[in-house]
CSV table of C-alpha atoms and ligand atoms in Angstrom, one decimal:
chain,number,residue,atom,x,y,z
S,252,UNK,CA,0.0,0.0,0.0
S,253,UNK,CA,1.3,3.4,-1.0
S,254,UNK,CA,0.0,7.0,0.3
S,255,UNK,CA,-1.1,9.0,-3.2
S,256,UNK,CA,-1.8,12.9,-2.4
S,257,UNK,CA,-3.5,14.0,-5.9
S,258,UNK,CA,-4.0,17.8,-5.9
S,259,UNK,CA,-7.1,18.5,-7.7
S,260,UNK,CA,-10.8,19.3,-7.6
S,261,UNK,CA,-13.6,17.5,-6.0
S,262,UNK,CA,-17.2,17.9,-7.7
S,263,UNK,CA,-20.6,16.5,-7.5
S,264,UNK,CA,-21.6,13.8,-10.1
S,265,UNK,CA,-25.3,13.9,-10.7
S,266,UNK,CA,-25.6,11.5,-13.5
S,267,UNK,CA,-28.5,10.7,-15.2
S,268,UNK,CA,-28.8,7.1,-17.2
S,269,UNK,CA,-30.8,7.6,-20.3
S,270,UNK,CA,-31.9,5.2,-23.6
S,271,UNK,CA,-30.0,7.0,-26.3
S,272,UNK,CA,-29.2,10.9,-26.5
S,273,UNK,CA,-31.6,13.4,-26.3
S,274,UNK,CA,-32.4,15.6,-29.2
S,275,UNK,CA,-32.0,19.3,-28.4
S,276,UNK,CA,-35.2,20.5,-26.7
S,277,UNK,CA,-36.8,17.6,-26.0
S,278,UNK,CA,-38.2,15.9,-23.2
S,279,UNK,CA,-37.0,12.5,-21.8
S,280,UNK,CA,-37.1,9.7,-19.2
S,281,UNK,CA,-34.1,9.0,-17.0
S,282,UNK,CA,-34.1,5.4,-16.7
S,283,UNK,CA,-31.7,5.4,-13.9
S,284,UNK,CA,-29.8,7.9,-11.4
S,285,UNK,CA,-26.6,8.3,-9.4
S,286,UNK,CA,-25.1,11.2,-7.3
S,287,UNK,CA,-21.8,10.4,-7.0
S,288,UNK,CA,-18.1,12.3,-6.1
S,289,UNK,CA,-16.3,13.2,-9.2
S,290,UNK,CA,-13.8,15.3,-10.9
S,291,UNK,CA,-10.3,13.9,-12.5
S,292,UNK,CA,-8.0,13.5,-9.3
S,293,UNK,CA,-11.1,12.6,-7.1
S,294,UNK,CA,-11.8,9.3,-9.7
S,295,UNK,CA,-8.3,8.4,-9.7
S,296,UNK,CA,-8.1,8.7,-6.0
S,297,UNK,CA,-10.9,6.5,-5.9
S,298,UNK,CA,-9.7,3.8,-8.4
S,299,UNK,CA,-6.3,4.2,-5.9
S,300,UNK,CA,-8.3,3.6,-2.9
S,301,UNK,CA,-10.4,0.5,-4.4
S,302,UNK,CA,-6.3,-0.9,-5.6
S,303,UNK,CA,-5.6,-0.9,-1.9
S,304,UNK,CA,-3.9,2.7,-1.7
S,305,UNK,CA,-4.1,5.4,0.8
S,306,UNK,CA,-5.6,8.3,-1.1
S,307,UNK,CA,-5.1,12.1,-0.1
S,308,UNK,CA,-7.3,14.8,-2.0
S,309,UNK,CA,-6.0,18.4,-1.7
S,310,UNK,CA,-8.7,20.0,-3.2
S,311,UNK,CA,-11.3,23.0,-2.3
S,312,UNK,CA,-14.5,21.8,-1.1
S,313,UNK,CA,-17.4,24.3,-0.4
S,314,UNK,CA,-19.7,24.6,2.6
S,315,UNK,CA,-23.1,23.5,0.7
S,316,UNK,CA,-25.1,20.9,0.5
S,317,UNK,CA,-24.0,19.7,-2.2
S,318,UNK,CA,-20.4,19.8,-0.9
S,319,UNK,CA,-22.1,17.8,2.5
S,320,UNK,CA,-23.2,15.2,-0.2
S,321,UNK,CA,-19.7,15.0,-1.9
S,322,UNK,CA,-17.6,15.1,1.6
S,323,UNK,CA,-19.9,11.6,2.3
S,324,UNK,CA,-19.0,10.0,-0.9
S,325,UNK,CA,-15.3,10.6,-0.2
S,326,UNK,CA,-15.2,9.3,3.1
S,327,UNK,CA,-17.1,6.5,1.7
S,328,UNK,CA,-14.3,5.8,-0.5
S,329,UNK,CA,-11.8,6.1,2.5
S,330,UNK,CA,-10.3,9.6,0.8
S,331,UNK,CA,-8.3,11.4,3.6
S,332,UNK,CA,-9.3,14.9,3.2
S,333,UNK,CA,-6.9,16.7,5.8
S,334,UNK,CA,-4.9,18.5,3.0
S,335,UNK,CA,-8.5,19.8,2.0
S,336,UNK,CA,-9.4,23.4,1.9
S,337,UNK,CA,-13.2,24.7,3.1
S,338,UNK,CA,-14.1,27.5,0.8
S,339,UNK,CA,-17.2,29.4,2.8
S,340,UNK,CA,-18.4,31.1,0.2
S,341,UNK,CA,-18.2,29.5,-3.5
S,342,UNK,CA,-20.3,26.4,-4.9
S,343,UNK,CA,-19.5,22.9,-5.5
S,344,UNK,CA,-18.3,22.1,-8.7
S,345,UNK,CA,-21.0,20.2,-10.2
S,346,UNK,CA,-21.2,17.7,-13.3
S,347,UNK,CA,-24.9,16.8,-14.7
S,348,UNK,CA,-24.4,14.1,-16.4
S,349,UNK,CA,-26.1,12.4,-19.4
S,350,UNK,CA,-24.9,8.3,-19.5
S,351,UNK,CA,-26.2,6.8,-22.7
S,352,UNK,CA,-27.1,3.3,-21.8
S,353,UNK,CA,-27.1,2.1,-25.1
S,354,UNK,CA,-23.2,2.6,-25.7
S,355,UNK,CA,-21.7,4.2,-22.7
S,356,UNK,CA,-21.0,7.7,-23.7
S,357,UNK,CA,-21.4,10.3,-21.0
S,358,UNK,CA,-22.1,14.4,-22.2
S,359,UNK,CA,-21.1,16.2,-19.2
S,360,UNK,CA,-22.4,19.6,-18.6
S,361,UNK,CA,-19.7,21.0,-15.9
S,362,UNK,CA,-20.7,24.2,-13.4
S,363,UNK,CA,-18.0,25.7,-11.1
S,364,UNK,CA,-17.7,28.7,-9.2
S,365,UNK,CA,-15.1,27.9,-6.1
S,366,UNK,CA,-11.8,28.9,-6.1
S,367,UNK,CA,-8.8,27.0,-7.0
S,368,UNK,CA,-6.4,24.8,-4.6
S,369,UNK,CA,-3.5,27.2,-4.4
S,370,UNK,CA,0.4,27.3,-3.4
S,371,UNK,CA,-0.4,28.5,0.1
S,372,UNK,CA,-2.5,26.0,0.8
S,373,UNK,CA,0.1,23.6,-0.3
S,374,UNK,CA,2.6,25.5,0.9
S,375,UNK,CA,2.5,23.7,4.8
S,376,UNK,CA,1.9,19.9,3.5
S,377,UNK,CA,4.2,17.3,5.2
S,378,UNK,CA,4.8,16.3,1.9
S,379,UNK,CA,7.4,13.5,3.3
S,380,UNK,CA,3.8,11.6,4.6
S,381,UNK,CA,3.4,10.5,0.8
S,382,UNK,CA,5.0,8.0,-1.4
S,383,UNK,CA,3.8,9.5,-4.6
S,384,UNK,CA,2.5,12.8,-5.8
S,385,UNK,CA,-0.4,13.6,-8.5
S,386,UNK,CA,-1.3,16.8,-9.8
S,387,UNK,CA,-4.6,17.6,-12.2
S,388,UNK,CA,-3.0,20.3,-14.7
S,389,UNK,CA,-4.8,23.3,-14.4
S,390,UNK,CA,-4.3,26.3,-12.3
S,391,UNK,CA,-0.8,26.9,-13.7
S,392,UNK,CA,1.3,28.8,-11.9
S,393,UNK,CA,0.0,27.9,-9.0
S,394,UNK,CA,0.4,23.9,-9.5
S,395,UNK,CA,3.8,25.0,-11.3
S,396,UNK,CA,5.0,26.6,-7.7
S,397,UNK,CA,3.9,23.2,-5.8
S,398,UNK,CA,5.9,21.3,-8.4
S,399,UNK,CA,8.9,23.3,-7.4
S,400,UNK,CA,8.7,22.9,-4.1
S,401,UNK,CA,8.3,19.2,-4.5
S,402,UNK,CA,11.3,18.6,-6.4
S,403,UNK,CA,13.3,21.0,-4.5
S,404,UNK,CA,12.6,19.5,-0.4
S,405,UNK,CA,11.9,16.2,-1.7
S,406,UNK,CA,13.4,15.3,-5.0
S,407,UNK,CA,12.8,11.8,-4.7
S,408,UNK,CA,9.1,11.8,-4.3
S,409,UNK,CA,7.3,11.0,-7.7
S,410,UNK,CA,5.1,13.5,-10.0
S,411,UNK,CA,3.1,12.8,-12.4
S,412,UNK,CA,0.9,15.5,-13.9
S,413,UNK,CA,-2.7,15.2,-15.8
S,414,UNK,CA,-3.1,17.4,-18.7
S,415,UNK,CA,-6.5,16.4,-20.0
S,416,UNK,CA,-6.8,19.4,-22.4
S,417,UNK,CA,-5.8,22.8,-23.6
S,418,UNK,CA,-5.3,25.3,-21.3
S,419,UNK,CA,-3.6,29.0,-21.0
S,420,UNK,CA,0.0,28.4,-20.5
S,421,UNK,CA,-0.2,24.6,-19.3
S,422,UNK,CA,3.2,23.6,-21.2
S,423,UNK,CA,4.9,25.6,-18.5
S,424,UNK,CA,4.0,22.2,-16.3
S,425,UNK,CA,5.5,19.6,-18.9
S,426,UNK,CA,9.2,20.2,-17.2
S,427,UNK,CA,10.5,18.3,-14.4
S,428,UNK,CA,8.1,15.9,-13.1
S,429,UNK,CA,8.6,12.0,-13.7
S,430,UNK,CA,5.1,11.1,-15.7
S,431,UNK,CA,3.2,13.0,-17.8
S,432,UNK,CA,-0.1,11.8,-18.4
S,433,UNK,CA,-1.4,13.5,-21.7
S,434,UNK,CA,-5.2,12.7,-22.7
S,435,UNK,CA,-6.2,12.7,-27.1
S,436,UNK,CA,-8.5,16.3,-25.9
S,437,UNK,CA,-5.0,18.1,-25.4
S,438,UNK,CA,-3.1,16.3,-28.5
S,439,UNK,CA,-5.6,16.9,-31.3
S,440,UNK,CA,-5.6,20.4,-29.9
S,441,UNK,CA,-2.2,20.6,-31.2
S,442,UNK,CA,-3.1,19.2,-34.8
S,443,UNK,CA,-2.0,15.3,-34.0
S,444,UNK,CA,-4.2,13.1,-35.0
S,445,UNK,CA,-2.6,9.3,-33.8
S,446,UNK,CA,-0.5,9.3,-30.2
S,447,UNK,CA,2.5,8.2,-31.6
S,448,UNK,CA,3.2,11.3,-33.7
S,449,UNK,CA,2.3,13.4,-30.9
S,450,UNK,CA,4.6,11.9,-28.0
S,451,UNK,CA,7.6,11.7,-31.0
S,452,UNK,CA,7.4,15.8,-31.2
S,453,UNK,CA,6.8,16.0,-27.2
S,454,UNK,CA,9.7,14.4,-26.7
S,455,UNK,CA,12.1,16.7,-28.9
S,456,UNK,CA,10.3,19.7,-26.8
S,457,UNK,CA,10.4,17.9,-22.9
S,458,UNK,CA,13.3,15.6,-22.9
S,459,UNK,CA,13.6,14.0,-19.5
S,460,UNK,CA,10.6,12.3,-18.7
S,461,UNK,CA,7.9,9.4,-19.0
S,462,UNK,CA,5.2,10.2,-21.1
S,463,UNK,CA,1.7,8.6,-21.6
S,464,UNK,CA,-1.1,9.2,-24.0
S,465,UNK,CA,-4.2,7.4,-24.1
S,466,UNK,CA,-6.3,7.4,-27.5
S,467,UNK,CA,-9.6,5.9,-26.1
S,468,UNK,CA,-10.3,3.1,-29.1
S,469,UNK,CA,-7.1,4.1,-31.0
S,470,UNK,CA,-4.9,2.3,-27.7
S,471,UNK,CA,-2.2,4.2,-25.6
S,472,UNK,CA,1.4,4.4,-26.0
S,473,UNK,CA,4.2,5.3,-23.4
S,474,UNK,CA,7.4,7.1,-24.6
S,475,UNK,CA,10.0,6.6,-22.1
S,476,UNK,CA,12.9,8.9,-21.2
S,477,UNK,CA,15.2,7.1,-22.7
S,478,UNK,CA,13.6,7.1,-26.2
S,479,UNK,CA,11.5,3.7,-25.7
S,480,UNK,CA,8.1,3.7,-27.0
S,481,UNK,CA,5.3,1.0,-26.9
S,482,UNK,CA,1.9,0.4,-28.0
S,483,UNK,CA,-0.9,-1.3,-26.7
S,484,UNK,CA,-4.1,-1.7,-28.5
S,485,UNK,CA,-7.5,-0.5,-26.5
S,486,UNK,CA,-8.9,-3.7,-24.0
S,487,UNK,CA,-12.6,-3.4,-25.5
S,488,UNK,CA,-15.2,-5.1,-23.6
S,489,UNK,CA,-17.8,-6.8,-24.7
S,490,UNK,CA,-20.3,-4.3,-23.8
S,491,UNK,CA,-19.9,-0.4,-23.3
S,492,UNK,CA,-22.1,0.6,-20.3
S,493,UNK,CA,-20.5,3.7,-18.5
S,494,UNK,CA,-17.2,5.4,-19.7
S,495,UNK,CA,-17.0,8.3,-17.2
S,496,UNK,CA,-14.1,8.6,-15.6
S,497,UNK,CA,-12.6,5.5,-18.3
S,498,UNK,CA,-9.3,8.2,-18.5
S,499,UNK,CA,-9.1,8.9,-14.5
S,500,UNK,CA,-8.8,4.9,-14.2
S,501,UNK,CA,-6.2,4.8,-16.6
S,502,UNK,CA,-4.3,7.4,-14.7
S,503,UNK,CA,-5.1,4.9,-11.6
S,504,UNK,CA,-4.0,2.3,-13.5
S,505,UNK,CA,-0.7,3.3,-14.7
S,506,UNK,CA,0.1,5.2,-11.1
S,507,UNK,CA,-0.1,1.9,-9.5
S,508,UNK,CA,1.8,0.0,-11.8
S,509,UNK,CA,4.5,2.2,-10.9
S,510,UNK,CA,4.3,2.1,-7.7
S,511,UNK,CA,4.2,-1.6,-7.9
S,512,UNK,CA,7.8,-1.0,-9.7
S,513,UNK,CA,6.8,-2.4,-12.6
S,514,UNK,CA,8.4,-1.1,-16.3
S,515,UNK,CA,6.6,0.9,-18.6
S,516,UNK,CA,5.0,-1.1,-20.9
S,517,UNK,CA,3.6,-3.3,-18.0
S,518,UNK,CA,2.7,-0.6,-16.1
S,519,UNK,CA,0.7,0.9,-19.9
S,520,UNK,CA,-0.6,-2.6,-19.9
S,521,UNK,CA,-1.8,-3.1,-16.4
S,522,UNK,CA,-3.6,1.0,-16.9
S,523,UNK,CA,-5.0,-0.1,-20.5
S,524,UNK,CA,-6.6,-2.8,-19.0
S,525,UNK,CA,-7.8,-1.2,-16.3
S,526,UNK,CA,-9.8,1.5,-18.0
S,527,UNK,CA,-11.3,-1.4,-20.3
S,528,UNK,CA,-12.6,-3.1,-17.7
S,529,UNK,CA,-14.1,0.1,-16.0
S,530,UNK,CA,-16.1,0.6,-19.2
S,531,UNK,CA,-17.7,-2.6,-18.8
S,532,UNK,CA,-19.2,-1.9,-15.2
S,533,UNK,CA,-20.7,1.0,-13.9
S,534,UNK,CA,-19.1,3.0,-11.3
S,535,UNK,CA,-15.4,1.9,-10.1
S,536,UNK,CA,-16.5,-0.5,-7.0
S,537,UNK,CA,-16.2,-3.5,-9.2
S,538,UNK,CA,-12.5,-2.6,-9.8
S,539,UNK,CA,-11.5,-4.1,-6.4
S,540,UNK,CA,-12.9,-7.5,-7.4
S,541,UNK,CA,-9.9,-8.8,-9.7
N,247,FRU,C1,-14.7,12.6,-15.5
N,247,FRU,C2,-14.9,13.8,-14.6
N,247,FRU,C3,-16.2,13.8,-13.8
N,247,FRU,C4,-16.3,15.3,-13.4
N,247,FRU,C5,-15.8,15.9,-14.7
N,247,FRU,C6,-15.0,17.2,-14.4
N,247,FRU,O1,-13.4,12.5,-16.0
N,247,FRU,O2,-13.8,14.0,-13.7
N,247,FRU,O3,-16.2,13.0,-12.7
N,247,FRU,O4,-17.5,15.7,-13.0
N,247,FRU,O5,-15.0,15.0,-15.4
N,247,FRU,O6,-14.6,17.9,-15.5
């Protein structure tokens, strides 16, 4: 068991199940409902916790009821929230969710207006209490500061950063962390159209480090920092039912491969896997069950 702090946001899921995708305007059925805790570090917390992890969330959470409602579901999946900040005012960051029974796809219609997790609340963090770091890329300067003081007071702690998609000035976080998880949203932003091209040209520009991009159908690959690169085709199951959060697991996945010392391509294979099998159940819980 390894301690995992993920730095991050924490939001309210509320996902409805529905028989195909609505048209704009109409009026439909949910056939099924679920309030769950959500947002990219929270998920792969969760997926951690489920592995048999200690997960930390540093986060802002707000003093609603919604944020009563998310505070249970991350105690329910044993989440240590003492690196957690309580906004008073603000709102939790809230998902509504639109899960398409009939081939998994979640539309996600995101609301927040809380403020970001920042340096000085990072700033006092016993950071020697965890084995491995995790930051969600957004925030940048902010994120780029608790990097820094990472790598400067505890060089040998891992970092692996998240970066999901475009955002102002997120390259500034591609240097000096050990893994760089990289989703399709933030690659095709930049004209690439396959992962392999892509992590070939992020190489030349970031040099030393371990790099990870998962294509959804189209596979992942892992370019290493010594030039290795490997492919693994997408685990498909037989049936789709729930994909949210498929890319948070494969972050899970490949964290605790890692942390298992296993090599890169295991540790691609073990996270491809992973995600596969998340798609084929819904919710995480049936992740611990191996
Ligand atoms: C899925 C997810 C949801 C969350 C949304 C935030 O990856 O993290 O759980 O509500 O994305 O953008």
């Amino acid at each position: 068991m390894a301690r995992i702090l993920a730095v991050g946001i924490g939001a309210l899921d509320i996902i409805n199940e529905v028989e195909g995708y609505p048209p704009e305007d109409a009026e439909v059925r949910a056939v099924g409902q679920r309030i769950t805790c959500g947002g990219n570090a929270t998920n792969t917390l969760t997926v951690l916790s489920l592995l048999g992890h200690q997960s930390c969330l540093a986060a802002v959470l707000a003093n609603d009821f919604a944020g009563e409602q998310l505070r249970q579901g991350l105690v329910r999946h044993h989440i240590d929230l003492g690196a957690c900040r309580i906004e008073r005012q603000g709102r939790t960051p809230t998902s509504y969710i639109c899960l398409n029974r009939l081939n998994g796809s979640r539309t996600i219609v995101h609301y927040r207006k809380l403020s970001e997790y920042r340096f000085s609340d990072f700033v006092g963090l016993d950071l020697s209490a965890y084995d491995w770091l995790h930051f969600e890329g957004r925030n940048v300067q902010d994120t780029r500061n608790m990097i820094d003081r990472a790598r400067k007071e505890y060089p040998e702690l891992p970092v692996s950063v998240e970066i999901e998609k475009s955002r102002p000035g997120i390259e500034v976080l591609f240097k000096g962390v050990d893994l760089l998880l990289i989703g399709q949203d933030y690659a095709r932003s930049k004209g690439f159209t396959d992962p392999q091209h892509f992590l070939l040209a992020m190489a030349d520009r970031v040099g030393d480090c371990n790099m990870v991009c998962a294509w959804g159908a189209g596979g992942a690959r892992v370019q290493g920092r010594h030039g290795e690169m490997y492919l693994c085709p997408a685990y498909i199951p037989a049936e789709i039912v729930d994909t949210l959060g498929a890319g948070d697991t494969f972050n899970a996945g490949f964290i605790d491969a890692r942390l298992q010392g296993r090599g890169l391509k295991a540790a691609l294979e073990a996270a491809n896997y992973l995600a596969g099998r998340k798609c084929a159940m819904v919710g995480y819980e049936g992740l611990a069950l191996s």
